[in-house]
Short mmCIF file of C-alpha atoms in Angstrom, two decimals:
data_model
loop_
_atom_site.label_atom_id
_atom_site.label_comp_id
_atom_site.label_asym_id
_atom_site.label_seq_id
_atom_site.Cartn_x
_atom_site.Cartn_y
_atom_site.Cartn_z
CA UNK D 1 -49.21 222.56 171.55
CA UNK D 2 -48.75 226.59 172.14
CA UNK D 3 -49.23 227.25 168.47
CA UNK D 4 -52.29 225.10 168.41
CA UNK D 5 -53.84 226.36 171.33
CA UNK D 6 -53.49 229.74 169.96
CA UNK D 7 -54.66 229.03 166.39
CA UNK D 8 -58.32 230.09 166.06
CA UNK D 9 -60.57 226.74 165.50
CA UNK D 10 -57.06 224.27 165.82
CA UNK D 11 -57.93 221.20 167.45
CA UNK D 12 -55.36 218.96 167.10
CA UNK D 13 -51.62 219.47 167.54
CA UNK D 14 -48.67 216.56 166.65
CA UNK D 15 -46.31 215.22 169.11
CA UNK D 16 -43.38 213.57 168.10
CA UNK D 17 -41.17 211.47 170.72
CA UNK D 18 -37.72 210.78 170.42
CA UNK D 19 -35.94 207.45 169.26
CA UNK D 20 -36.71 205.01 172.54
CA UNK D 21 -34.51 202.71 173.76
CA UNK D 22 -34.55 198.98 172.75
CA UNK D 23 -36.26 196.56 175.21
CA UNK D 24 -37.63 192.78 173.65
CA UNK D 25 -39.25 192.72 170.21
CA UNK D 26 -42.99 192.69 170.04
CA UNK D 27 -45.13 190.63 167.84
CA UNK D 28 -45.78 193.30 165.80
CA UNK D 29 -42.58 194.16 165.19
CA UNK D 30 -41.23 190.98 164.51
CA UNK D 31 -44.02 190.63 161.98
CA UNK D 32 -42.86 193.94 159.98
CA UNK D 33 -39.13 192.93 160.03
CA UNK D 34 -39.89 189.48 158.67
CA UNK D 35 -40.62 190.93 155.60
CA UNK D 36 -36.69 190.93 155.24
CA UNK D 37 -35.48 188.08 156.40
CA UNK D 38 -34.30 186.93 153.01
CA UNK D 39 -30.69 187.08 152.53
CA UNK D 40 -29.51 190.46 150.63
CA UNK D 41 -26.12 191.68 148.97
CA UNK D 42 -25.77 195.27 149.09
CA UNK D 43 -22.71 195.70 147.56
CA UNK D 44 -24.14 196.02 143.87
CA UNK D 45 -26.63 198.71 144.74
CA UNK D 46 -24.24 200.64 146.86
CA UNK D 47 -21.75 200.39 144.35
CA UNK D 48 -24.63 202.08 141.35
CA UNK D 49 -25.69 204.65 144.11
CA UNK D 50 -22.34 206.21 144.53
CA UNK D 51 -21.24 205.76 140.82
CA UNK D 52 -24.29 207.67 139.51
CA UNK D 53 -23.75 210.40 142.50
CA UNK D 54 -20.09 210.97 141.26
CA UNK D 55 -21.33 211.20 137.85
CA UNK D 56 -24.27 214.02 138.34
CA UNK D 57 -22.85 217.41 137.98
CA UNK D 58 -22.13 218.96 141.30
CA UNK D 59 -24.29 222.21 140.75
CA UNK D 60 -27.25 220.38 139.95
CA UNK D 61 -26.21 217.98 142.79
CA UNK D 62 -26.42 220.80 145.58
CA UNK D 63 -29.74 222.51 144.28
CA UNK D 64 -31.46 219.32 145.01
CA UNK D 65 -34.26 220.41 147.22
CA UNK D 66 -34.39 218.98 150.59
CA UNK D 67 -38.04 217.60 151.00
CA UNK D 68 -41.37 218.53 149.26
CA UNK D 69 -44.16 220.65 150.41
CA UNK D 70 -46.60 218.76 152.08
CA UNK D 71 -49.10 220.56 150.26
CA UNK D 72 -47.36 220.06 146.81
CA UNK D 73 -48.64 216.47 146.75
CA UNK D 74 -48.80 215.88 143.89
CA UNK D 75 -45.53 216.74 142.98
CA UNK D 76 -43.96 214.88 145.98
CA UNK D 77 -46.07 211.40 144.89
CA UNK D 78 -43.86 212.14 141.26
CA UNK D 79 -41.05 212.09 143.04
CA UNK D 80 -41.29 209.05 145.35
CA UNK D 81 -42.39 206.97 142.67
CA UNK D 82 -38.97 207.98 140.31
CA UNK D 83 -36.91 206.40 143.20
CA UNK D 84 -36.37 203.16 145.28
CA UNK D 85 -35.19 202.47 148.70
CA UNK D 86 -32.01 200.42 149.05
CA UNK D 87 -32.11 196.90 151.04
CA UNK D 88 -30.47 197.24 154.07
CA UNK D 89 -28.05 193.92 154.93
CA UNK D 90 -29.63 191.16 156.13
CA UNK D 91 -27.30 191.14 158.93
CA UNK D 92 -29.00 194.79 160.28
CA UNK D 93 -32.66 192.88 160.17
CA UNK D 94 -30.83 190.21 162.30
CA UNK D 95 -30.10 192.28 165.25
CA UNK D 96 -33.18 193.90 165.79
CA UNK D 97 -34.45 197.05 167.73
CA UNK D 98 -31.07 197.92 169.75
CA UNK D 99 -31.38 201.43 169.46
CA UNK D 100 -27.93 201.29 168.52
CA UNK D 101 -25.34 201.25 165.16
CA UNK D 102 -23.81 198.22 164.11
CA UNK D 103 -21.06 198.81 161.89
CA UNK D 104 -18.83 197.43 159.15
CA UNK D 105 -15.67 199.32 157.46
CA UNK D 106 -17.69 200.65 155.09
CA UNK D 107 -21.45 200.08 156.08
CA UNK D 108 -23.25 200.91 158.88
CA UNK D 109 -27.19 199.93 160.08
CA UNK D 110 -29.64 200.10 163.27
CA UNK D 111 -32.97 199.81 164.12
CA UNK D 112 -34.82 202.11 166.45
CA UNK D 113 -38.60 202.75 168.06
CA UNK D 114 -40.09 206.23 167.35
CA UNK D 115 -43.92 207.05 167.39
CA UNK D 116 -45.68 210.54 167.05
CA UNK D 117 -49.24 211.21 168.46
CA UNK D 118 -52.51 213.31 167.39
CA UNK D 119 -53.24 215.59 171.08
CA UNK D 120 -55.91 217.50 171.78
CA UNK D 121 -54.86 220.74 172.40
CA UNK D 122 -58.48 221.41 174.37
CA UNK D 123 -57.70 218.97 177.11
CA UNK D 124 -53.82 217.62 176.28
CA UNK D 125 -54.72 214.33 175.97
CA UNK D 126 -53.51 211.83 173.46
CA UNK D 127 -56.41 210.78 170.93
CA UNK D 128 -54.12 208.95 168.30
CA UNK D 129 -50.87 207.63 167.11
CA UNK D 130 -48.80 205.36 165.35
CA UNK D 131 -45.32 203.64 166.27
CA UNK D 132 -43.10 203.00 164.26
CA UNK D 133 -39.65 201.60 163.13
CA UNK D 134 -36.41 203.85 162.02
CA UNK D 135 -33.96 201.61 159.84
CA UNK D 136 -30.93 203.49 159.44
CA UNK D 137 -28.36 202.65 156.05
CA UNK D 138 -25.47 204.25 155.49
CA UNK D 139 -22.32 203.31 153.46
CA UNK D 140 -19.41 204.21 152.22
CA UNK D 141 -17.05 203.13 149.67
CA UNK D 142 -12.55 202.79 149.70
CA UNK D 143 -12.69 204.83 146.38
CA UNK D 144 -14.99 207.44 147.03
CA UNK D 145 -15.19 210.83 148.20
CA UNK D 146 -19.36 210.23 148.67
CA UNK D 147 -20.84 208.62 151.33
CA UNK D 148 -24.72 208.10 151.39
CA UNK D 149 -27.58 207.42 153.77
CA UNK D 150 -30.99 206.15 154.34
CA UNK D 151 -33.58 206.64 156.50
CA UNK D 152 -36.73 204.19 156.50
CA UNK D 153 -39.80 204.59 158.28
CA UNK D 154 -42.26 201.78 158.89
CA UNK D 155 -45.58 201.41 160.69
CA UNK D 156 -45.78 199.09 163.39
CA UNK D 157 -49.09 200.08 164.98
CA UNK D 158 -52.09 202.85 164.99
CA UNK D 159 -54.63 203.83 166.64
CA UNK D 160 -57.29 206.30 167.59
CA UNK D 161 -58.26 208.97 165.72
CA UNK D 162 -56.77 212.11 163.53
CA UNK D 163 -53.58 209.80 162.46
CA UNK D 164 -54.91 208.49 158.73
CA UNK D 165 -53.50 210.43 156.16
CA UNK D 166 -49.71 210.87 158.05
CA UNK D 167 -47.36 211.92 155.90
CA UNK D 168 -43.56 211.68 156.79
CA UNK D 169 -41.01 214.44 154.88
CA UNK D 170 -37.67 215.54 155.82
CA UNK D 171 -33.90 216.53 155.26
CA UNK D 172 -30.65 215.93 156.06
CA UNK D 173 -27.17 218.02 157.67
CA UNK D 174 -24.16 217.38 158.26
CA UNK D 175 -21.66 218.11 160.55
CA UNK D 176 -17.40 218.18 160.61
CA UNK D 177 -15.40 217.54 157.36
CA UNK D 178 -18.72 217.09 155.08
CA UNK D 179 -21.13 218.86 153.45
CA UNK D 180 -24.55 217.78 152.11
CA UNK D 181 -24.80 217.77 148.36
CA UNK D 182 -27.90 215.61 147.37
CA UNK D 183 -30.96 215.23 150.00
CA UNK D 184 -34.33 213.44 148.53
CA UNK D 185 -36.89 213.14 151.53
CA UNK D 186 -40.20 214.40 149.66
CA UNK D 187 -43.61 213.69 151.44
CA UNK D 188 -45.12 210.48 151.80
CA UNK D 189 -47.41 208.21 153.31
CA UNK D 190 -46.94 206.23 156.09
CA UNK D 191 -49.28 203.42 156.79
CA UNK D 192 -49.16 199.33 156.93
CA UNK D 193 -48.29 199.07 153.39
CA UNK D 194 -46.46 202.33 152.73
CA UNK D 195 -42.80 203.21 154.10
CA UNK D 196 -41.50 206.73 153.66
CA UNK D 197 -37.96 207.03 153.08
CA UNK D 198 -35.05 209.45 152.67
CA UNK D 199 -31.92 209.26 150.79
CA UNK D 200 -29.09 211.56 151.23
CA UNK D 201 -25.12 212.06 149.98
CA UNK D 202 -22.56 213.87 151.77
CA UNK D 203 -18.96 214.46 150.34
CA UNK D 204 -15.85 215.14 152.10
CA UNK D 205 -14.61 218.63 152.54
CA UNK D 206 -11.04 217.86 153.49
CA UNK D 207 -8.48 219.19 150.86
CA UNK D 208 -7.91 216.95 148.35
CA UNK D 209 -5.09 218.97 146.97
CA UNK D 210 -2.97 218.59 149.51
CA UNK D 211 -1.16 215.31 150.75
CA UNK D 212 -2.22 213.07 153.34
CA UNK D 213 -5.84 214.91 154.35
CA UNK D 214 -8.11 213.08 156.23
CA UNK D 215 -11.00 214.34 158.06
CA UNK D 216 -14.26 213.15 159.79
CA UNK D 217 -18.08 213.69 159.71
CA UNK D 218 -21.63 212.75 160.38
CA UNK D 219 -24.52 212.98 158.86
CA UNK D 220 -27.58 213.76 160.39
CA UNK D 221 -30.99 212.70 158.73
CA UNK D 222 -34.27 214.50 159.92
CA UNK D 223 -37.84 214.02 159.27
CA UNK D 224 -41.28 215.32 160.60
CA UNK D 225 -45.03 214.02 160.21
CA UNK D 226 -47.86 216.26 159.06
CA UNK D 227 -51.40 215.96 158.98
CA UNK D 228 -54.38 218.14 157.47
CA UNK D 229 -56.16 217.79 160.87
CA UNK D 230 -53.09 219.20 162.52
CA UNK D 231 -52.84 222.66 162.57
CA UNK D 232 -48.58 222.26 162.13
CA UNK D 233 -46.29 219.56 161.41
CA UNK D 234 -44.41 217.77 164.51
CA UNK D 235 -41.40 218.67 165.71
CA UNK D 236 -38.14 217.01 164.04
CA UNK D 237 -37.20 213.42 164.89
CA UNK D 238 -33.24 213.07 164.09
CA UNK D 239 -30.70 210.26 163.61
CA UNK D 240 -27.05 210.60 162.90
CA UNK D 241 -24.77 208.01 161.20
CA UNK D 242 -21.60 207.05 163.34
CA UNK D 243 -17.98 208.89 162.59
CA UNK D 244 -17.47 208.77 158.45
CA UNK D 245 -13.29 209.08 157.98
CA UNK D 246 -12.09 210.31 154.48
CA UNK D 247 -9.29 210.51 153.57
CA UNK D 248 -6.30 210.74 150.45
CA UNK D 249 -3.54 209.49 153.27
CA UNK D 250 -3.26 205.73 151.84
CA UNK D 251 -0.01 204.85 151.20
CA UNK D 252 0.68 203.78 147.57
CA UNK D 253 -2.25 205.98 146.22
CA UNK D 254 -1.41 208.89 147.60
CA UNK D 255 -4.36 210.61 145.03
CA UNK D 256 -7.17 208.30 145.95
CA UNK D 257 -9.70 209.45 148.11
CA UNK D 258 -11.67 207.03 149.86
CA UNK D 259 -14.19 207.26 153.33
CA UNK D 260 -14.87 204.42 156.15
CA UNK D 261 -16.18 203.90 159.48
CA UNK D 262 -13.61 205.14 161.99
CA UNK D 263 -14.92 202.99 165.04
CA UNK D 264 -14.90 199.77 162.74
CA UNK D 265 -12.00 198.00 163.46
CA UNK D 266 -10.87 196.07 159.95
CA UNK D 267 -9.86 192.12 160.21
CA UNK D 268 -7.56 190.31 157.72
CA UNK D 269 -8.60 186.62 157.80
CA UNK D 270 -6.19 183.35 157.18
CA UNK D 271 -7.64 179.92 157.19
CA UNK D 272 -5.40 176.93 158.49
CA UNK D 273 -7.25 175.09 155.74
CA UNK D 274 -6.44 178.00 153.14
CA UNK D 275 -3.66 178.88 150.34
CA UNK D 276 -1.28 180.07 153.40
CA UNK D 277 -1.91 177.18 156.50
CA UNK D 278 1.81 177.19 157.85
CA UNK D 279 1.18 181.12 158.22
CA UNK D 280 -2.03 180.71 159.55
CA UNK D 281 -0.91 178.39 162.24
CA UNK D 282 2.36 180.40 162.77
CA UNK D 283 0.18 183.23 163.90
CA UNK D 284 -2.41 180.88 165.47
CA UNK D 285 1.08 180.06 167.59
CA UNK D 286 2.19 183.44 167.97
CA UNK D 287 -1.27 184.94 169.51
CA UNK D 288 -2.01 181.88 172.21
CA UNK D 289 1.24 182.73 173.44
CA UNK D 290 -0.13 186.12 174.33
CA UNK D 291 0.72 188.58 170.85
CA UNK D 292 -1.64 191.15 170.10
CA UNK D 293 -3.91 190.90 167.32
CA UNK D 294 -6.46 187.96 167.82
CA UNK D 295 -9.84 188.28 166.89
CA UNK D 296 -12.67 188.78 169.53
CA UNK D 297 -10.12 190.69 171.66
CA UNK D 298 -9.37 194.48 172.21
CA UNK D 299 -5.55 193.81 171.83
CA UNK D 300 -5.30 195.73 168.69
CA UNK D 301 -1.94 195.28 166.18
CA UNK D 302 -1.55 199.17 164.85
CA UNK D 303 -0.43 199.67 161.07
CA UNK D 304 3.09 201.11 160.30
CA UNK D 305 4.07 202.91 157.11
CA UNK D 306 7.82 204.14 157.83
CA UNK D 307 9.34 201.82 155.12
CA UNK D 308 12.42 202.48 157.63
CA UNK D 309 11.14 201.40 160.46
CA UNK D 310 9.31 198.28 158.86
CA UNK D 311 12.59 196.98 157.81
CA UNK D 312 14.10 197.61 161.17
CA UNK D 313 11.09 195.49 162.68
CA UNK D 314 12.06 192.95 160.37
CA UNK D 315 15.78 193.07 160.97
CA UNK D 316 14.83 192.63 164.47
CA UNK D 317 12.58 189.36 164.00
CA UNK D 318 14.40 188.45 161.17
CA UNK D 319 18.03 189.19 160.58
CA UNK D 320 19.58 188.07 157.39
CA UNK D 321 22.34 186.09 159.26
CA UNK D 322 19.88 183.91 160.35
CA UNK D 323 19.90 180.72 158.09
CA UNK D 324 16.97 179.74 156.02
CA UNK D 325 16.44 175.66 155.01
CA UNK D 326 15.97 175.80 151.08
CA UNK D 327 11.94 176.91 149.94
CA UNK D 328 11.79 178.51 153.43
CA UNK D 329 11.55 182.02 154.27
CA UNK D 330 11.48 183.74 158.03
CA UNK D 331 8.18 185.06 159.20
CA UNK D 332 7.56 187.32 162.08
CA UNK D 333 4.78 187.64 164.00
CA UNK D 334 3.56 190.99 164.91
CA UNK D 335 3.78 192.08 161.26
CA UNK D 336 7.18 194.13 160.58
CA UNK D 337 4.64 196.34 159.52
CA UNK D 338 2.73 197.23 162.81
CA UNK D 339 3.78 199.12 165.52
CA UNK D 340 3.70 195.91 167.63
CA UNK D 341 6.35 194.42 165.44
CA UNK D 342 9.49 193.28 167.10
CA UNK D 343 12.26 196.86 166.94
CA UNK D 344 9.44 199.39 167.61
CA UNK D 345 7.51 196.89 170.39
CA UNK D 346 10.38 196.62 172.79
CA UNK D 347 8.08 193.17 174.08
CA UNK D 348 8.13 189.45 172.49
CA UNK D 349 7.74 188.88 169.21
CA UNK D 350 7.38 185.12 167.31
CA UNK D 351 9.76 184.06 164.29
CA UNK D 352 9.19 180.43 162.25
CA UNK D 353 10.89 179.19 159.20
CA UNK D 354 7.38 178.61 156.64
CA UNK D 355 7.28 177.67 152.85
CA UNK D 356 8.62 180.77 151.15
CA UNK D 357 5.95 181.08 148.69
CA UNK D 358 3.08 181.06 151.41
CA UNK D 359 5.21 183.87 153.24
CA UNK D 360 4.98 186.00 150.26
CA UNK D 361 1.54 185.27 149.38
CA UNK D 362 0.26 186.36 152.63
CA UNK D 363 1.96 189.02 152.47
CA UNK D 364 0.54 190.50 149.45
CA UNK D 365 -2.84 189.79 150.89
CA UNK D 366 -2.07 191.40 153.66
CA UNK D 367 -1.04 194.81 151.82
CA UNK D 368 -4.27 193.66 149.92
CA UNK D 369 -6.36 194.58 153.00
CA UNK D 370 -4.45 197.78 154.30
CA UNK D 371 -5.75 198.79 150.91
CA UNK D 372 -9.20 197.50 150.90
CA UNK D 373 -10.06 198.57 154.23
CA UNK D 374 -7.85 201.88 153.82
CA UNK D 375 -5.64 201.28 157.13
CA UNK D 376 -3.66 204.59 157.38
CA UNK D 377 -0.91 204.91 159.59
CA UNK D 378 -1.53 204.29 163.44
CA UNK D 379 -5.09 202.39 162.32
CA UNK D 380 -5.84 199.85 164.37
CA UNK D 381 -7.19 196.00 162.99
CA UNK D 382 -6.99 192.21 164.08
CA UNK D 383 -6.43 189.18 162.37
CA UNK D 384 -8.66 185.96 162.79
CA UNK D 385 -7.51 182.51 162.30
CA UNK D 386 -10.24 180.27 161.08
#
């Protein structure tokens, strides 16, 4: 407003608010997010985005430009049309405007309200705007030092005057163990039809040549509107992703460096109708007695990688005097390999005598997950029984 006031013949200044908080969904906006209500897997895409990130050259990676001129329009309408927003899960359309992240191991979405205004500068009164949705993407991958993100802006509502013609064009930072090395926010549109977008990559800047590294970051997306009635562009609206976690501390690839969502707590999953039911129900068992673990509860098991202590844990529950029936193995419940288990818990613990081969199959898909889900040492994770 102060620059516009004091720029000869400016008239109209921008004015940008801040992401609102939620309150019920209005028509309008349930009209804009029906448009993707049909079911989506992301995993493809997100797989193709990283890949082709790891495989661009890193110089040519971190001399990608930030966000177009406004006035190089041209150029910026090139650039929008080489590239292609990625669907966000169905599951982030589901929830709504909550003003808030909901997050996966290795995905994370939201929805927030945002709106910037045309003002007057003579008199300070509003004389146009336009609300709008912020869908924010971002995901990661077990494998990967890259994680990326995506901001998506889309009109909701207008009205008054000095507002057609809004163009939305940002950047991206990012702060902690991270650094930005590809941000594509070039200008664009924003109307009914048209939905400006940013993408952005960060990597991880622990040290990969050293052991068991892990370090954490957030990105931080920002974008601002500008107008040719406006005598300046608005001040920056900004989002940041949730905590990202890389690290090269997984036991068994000691090498592999891989990033997740540190608030998302993992869950391994047995069925009592699946390949492993008398485990299943053994831990079923174990957790209505009152054992940490269940799903739906903050009672979290905690992952131990002291091959030392595991096999005391399992010693405990388990000793190798106790007699097994023939095709029967002991299983313990905490896992030996939690911190919870029955040595390093100093509480109860549950034991049962269950086919041997479901024992052992469960417990490969249980060192399946650690690894999927990249459950370091001290991690915590549940486990639901369907």
């Amino acid at each position: 407003m102060k620059a516009a006031a004091e720029t000869p013949g400016g008239e109209y200044a921008a004015c940008a608010s801040p992401l609102e908080p939620a309150s019920e969904l209005s028509s309008e906006e349930l009209a804009i997010l029906s448009r993707r209500e049909a079911s989506v897997n992301t995993s493809a895409a997100e797989k193709a985005a990283l890949a082709a990130m790891a495989a661009t050259p890193q110089d040519a990676a971190e001399d990608a430009t930030p966000a177009a001129d406004p006035a190089d329009e041209q150029d910026s309408a090139a650039a929008a049309a080489r590239r292609s927003p990625w669907n966000e899960p169905k599951w982030c359309i589901d929830a709504g405007v909550d003003s808030t992240w909901y997050i996966e191991r290795m995905r994370g979405c939201g929805i927030w309200r945002a709106e910037v205004n045309a003002i007057d500068v003579r008199t300070g009164r509003k004389i146009g705007g336009i609300k709008y949705l912020v869908v924010g993407y971002s995901f990661s991958a077990r494998d990967s030092k890259t994680w990326a993100y995506q901001t998506r802006l889309m009109e909701v509502s207008r009205w008054g005057r000095a507002v057609n013609g809004t163009k939305a064009s940002g950047s991206a930072s990012c702060t902690g163990k991270c650094k930005v090395v590809e941000k594509k926010f070039p200008a664009q549109t924003i109307s009914a039809s048209a939905e400006p977008y940013g993408q952005f990559f960060m990597n991880t800047t622990i040290n990969t040549a050293a052991a068991k590294q892990r370090g954490t970051g957030r990105s931080i997306a920002s974008w601002r509107f500008s107008n040719s009635q406006w005598v300046a562009p608005s001040d920056a609206t900004k989002l940041s992703t949730v905590e990202v976690r890389c690290d090269n501390a997984l036991p068994g690839a000691p090498r592999q460096v891989g990033c997740v969502n540190l608030r998302a707590v993992p869950e391994i999953s047995y069925s009592l109708t699946g390949p492993w039911p008398e485990i299943a129900k053994h831990i079923k068992d174990a957790q209505a007695t009152g054992l940490p673990g269940k799903h739906g509860t903050t009672n979290y098991l905690t992952r131990l990688t002291d091959r030392s202590k595991i096999k005391q844990n399992r010693e405990k529950a388990c000793p190798s005097s106790l007699q097994r029936p023939p095709g029967k193995s002991c299983d313990e419940y905490p896992f030996a390999s939690t911190w919870q288990g029955a040595k390093y818990s100093g509480g109860p613990f549950s034991r049962r005598m269950v086919n041997a081969q479901q024992n052992k199959n469960a417990g490969d898909a249980l060192r399946g997950f650690y690894t999927y889900a990249r459950v370091l040492e001290g991690d915590r994770f549940l486990v639901w029984i369907r």
